[in-house]
Short mmCIF file of C-alpha atoms in Angstrom, two decimals:
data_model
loop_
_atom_site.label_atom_id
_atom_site.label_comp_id
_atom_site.label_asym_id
_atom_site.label_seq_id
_atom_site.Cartn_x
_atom_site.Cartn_y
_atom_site.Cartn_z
CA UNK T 144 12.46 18.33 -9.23
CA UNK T 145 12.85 18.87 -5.39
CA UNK T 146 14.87 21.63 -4.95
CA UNK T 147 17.35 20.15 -1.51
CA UNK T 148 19.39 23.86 -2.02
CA UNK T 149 16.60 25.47 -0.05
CA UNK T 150 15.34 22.78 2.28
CA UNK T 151 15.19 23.32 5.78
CA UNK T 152 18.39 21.78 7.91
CA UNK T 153 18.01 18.70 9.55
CA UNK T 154 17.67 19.62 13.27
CA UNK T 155 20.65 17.84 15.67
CA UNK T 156 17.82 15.66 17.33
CA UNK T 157 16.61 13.83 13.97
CA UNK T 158 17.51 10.50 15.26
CA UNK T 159 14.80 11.24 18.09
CA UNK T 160 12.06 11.80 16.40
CA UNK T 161 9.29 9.91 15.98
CA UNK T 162 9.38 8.08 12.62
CA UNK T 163 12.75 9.53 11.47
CA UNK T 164 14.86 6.34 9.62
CA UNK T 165 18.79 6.24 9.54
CA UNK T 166 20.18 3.88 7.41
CA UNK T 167 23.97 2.88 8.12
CA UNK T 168 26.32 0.34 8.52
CA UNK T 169 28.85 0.39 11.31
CA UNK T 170 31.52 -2.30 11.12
CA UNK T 171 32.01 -4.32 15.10
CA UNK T 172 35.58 -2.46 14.91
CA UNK T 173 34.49 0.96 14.12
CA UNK T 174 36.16 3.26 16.72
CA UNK T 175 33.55 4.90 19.25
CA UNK T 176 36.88 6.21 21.20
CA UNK T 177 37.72 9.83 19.87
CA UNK T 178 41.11 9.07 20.72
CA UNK T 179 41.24 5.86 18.64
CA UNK T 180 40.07 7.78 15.47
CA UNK T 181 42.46 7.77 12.56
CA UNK T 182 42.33 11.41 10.60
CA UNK T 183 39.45 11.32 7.81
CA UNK T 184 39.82 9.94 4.60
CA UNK T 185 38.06 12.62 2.03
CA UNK T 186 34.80 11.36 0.63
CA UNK T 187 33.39 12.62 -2.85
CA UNK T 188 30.12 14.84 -2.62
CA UNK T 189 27.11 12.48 -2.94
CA UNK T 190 23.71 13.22 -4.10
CA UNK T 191 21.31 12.48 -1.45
CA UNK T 192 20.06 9.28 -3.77
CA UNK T 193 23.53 8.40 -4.07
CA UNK T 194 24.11 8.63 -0.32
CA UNK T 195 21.01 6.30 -0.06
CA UNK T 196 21.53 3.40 -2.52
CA UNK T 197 25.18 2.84 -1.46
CA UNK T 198 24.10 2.90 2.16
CA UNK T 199 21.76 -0.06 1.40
CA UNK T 200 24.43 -1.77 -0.58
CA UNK T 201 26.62 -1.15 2.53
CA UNK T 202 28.83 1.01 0.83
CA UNK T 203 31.26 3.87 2.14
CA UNK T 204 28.96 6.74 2.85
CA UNK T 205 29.39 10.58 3.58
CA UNK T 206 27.07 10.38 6.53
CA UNK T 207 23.88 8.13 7.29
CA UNK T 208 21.27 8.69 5.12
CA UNK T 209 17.43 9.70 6.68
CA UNK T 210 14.28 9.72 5.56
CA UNK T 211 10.41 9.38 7.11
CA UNK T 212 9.08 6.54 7.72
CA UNK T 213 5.46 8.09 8.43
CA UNK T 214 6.08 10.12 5.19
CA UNK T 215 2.85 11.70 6.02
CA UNK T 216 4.36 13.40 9.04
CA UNK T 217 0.41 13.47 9.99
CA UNK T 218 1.93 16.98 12.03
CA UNK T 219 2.94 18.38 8.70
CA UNK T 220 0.54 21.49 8.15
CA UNK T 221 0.45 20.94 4.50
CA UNK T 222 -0.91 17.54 4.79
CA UNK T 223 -3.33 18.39 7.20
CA UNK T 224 -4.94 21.13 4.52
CA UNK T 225 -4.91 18.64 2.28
CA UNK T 226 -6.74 16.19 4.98
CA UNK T 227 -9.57 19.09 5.07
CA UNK T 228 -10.58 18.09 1.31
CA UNK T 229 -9.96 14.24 0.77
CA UNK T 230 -9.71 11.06 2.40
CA UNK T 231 -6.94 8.85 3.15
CA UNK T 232 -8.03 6.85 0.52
CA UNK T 233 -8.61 9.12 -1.93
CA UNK T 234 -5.47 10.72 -1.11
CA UNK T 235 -3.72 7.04 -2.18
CA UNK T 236 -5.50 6.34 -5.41
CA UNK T 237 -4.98 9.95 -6.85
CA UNK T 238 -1.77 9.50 -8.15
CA UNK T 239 -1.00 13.27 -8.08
CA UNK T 240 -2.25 13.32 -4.47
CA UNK T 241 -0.13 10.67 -3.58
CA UNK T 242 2.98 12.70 -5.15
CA UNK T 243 2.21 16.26 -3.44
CA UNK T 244 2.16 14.10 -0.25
CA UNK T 245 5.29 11.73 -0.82
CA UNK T 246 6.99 14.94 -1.29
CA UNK T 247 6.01 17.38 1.20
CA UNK T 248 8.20 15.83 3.49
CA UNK T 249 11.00 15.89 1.38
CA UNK T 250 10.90 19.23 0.71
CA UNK T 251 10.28 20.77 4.34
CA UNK T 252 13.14 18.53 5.45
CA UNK T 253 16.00 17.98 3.16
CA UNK T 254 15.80 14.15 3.79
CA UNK T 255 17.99 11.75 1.29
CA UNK T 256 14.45 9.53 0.35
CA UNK T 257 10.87 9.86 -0.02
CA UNK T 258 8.61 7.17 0.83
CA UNK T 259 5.63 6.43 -2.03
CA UNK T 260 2.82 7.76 0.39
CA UNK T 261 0.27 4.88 -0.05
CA UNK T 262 -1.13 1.86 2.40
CA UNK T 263 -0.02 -1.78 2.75
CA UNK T 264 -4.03 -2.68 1.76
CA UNK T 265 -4.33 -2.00 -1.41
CA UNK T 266 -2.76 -5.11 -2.00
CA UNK T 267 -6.38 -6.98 -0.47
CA UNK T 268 -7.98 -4.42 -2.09
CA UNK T 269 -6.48 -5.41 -5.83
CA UNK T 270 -7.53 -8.69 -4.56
CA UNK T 271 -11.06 -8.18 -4.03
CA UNK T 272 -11.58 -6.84 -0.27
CA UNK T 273 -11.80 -3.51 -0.07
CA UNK T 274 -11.25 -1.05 2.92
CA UNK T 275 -12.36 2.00 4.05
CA UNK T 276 -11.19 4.06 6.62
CA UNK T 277 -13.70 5.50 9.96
CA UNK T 278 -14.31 8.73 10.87
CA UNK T 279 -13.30 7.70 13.85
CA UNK T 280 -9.85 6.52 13.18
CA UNK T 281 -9.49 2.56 12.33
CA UNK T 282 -9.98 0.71 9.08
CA UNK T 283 -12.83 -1.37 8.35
CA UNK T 284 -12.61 -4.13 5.17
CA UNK T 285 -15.97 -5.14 3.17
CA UNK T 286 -15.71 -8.38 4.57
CA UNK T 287 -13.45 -10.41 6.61
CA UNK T 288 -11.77 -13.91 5.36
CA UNK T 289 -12.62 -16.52 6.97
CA UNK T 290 -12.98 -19.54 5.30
CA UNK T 291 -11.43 -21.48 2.61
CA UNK T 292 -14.01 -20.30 0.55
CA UNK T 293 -13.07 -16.85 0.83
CA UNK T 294 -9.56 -17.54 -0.32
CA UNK T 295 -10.40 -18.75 -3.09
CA UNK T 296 -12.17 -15.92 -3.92
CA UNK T 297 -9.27 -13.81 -3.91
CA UNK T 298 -7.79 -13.35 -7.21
CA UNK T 299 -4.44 -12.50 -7.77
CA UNK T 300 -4.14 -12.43 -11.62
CA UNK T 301 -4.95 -8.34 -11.73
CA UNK T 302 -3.29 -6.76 -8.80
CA UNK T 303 -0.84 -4.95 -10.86
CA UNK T 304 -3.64 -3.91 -13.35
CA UNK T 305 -5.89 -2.61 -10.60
CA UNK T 306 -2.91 -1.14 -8.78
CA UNK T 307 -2.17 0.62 -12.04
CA UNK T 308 -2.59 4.16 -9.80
CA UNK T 309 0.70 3.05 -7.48
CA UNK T 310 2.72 2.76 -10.59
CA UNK T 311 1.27 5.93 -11.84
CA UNK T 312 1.81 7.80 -8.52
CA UNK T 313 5.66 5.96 -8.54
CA UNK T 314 6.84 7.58 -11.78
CA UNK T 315 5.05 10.91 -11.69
CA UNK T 316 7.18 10.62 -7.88
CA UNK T 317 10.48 9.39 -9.71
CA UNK T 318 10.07 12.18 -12.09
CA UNK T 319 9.77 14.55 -9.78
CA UNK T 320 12.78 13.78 -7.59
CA UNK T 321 15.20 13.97 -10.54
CA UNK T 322 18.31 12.11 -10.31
CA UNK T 323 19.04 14.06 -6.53
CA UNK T 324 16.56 11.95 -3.97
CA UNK T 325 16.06 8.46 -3.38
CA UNK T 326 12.42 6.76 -3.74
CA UNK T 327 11.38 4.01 -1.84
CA UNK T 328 8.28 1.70 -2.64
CA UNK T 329 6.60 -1.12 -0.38
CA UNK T 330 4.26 -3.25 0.60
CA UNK T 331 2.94 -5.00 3.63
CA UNK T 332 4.30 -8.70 4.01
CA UNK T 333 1.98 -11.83 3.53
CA UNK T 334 1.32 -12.59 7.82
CA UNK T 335 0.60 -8.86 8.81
CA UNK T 336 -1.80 -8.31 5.38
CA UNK T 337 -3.54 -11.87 6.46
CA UNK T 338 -4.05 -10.58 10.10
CA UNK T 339 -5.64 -7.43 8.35
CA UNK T 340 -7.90 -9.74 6.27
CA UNK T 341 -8.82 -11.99 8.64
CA UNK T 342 -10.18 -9.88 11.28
CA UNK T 343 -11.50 -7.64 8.16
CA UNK T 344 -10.69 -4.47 10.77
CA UNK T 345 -8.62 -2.78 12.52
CA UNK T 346 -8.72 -4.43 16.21
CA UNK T 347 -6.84 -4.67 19.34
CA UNK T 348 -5.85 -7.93 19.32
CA UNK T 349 -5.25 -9.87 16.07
CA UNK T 350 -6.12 -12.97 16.85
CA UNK T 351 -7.74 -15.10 13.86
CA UNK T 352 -4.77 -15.26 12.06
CA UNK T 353 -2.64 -16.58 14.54
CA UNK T 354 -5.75 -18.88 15.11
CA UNK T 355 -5.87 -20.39 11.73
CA UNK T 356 -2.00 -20.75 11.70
CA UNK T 357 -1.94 -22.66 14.87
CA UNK T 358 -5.11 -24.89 13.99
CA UNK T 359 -4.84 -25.13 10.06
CA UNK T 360 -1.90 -24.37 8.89
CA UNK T 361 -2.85 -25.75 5.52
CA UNK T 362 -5.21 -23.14 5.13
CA UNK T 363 -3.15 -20.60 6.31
CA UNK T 364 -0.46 -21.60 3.80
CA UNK T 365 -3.14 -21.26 1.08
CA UNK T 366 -3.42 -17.38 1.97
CA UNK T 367 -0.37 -16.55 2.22
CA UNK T 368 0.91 -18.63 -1.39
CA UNK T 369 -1.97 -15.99 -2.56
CA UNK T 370 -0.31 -12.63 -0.32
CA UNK T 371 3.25 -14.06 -1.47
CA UNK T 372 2.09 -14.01 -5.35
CA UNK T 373 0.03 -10.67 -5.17
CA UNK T 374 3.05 -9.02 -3.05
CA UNK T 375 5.66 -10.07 -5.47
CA UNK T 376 4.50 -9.05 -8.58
CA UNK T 377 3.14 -5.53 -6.80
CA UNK T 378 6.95 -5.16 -5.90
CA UNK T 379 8.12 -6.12 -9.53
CA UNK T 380 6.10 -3.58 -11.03
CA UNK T 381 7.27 -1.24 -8.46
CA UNK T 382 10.30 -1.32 -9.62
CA UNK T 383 9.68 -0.99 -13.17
CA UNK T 384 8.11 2.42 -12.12
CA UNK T 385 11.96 3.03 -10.97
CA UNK T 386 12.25 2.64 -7.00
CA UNK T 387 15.38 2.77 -5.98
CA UNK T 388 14.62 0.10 -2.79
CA UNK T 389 11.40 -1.90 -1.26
CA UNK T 390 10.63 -2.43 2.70
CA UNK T 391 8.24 -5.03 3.61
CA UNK T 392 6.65 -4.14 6.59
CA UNK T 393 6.10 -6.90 8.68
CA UNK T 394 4.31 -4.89 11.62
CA UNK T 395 2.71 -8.08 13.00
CA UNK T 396 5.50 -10.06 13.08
CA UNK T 397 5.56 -9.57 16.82
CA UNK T 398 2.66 -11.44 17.80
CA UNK T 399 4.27 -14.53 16.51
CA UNK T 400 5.88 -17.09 19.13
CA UNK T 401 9.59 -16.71 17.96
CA UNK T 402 9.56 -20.32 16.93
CA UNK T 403 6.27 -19.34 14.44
CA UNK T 404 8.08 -16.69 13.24
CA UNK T 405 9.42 -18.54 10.66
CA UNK T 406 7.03 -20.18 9.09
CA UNK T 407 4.50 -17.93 9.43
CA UNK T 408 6.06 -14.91 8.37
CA UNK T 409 9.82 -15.44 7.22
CA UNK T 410 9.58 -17.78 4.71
CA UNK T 411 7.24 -15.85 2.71
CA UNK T 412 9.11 -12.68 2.81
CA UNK T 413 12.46 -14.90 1.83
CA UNK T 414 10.42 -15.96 -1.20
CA UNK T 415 9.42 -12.71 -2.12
CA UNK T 416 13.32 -11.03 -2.12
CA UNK T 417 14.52 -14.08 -3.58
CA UNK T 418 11.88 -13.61 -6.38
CA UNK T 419 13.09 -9.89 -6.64
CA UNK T 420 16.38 -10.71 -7.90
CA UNK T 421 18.38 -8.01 -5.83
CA UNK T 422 17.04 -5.65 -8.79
CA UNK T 423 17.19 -2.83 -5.70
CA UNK T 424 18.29 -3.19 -2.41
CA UNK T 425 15.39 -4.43 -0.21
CA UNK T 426 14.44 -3.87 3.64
CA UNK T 427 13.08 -5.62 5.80
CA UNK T 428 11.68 -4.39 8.99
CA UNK T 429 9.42 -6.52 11.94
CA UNK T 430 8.20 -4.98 14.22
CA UNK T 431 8.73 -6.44 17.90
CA UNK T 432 10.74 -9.66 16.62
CA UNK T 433 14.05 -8.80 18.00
CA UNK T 434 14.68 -12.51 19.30
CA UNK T 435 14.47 -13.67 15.63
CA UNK T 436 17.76 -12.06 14.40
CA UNK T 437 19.03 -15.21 12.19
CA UNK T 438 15.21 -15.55 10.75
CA UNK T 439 15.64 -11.73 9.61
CA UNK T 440 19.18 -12.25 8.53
CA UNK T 441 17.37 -15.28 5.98
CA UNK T 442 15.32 -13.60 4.47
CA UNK T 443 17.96 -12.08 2.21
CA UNK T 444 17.22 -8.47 2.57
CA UNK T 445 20.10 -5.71 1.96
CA UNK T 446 18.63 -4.17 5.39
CA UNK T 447 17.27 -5.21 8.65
CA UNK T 448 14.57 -2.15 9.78
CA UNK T 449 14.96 -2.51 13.95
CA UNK T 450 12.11 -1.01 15.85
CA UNK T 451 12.95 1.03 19.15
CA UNK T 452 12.41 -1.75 21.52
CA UNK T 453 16.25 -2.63 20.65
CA UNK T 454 19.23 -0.47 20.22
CA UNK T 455 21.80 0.23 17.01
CA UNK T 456 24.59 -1.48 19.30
CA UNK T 457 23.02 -4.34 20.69
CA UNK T 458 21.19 -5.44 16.82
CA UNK T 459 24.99 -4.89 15.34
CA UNK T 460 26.92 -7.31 17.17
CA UNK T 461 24.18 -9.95 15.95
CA UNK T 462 23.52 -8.84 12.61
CA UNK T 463 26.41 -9.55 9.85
CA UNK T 464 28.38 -6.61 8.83
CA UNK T 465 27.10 -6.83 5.18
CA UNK T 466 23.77 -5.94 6.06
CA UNK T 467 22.63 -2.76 6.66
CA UNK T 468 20.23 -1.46 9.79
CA UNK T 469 18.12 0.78 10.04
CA UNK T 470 16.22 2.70 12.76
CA UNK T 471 15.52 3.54 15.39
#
């Protein structure tokens, strides 16, 4: 079990740093005016996983919960040792790799959740492409997809079987954090995996996605049926292996036109929380889609992730006060 007694203190500038999440939700009438502040109701002592959950259920809180978003910290000394002997990759599909890094974090820093340290493509990979990353820095897939043809060829049926390492890696994690710290699983959501897949590489400009959604979107709603399937029943199992909450990353939501947004990238993830059955609070964060608040808000998720193109204030007058935020 992580031992938070001798963790280091969070620093006063947390909410700076690069990567650091806060989770909270701050009614429109909340007073900001030290003047206007009634005396403080007393709050009973919560566990840092307590502190978490009730956060993303919009509960009465303590204080806002944090937590790493990079969980790597990719500064972190320990993970850089660790760097010296395996690859990323490796360092994923180990499951007891994947724990000593999920942790490290966690126990340098105090923070209320870990983060599964893993990548949003091992769901292609379960499918059939899989990636490697450069020595250089990028990723580079087997192959890209780009034909009908090649979705077909993706199989969905054994994702969870082949993916068998995540769940692994998820309760040897659970385990380890004891009843004390909040875990958090996730996967990548159905439009940024097929801009992945398409270009079959890390590139600067994802284009064939948003290509094949313009031109054919028949074709692109055959991929991401597939991504939708594949990403739901990764997330089931995910929580069978005892997460406390899920984030979709949608970090490609922002190259969508707002009005494609939808039906490029919302839908799907609303079909994959609605399939989830609000087993555990879920979060949803899209990157650079600020001007599609009420596609967001559809989706269904417990939490709306804002990126730091937009501030706390500004996303909580447009954002219903029974769902969380969190950033920034």
């Amino acid at each position: 079990m992580t031992n938070q007694k001798n963790a280091r203190p969070l620093p006063k500038s947390a909410k700076l740093l690069s990567g650091w999440m806060l989770l909270c939700c701050v009614p429109l009438n909340y007073p900001m005016n030290v003047a206007e502040q009634k005396p403080p109701t007393p709050k009973p002592v919560l566990t840092a996983r307590e502190r978490f959950v009730r956060a993303a259920h919009c509960q009465p809180v303590d204080r806002p919960p944090v937590w790493l978003m990079r969980q790597a910290g990719r500064a972190l000394p320990e993970y850089r040792k660790l760097k010296e002997t395996y690859t990323f990759v490796q360092l994923v599909q180990n499951p007891e790799l994947a724990v000593e890094v999920t942790l490290q974090p966690v126990r340098r820093f105090g923070f209320d959740a870990a983060i599964l340290f893993s990548d949003i493509l091992v769901i292609p990979e379960a499918m059939g492409q899989t990636y490697h990353f450069k020595e250089i820095g990028g990723v580079v897939m087997d192959f890209a997809v780009t034909s009908k043809a090649d979705i077909e060829k993706l199989s969905v049926e054994r994702v969870v079987e082949r993916l068998s390492y995540v769940d692994k890696a998820l309760r040897l994690t659970r385990k380890e954090l004891g009843s004390q710290t909040a875990l958090i699983g996730f996967s990548g959501s159905p439009w940024t995996l097929a801009t992945f897949m398409m270009e079959g590489a890390s590139v600067p400009k994802y284009s064939r996605a948003l290509q094949l959604f313009r031109e054919d979107s028949k074709t692109y709603f055959a991929l991401a049926e597939k991504l939708t399937a594949a990403v739901t029943a990764y997330l089931q199992m995910q929580i069978a292996a005892g997460v406390d909450a899920l984030q979709i990353f949608d970090s490609h939501g922002g190259h969508l036109a707002p009005t494609e947004f939808q039906e490029a990238s919302g839908r799907w993830m609303r079909e994959i929380i609605s399939q989830l059955g609000g087993k555990v609070p879920t979060i949803a964060f899209s990157l650079g889609t600020h001007g599609n608040w009420n596609d967001l808000i559809s989706t269904g998720a417990n939490v709306i992730g804002i990126d730091w193109q937009t501030s706390m204030t500004d996303a909580r007058k447009l954002i219903p006060e029974n769902i969380g935020l969190q950033g920034n």
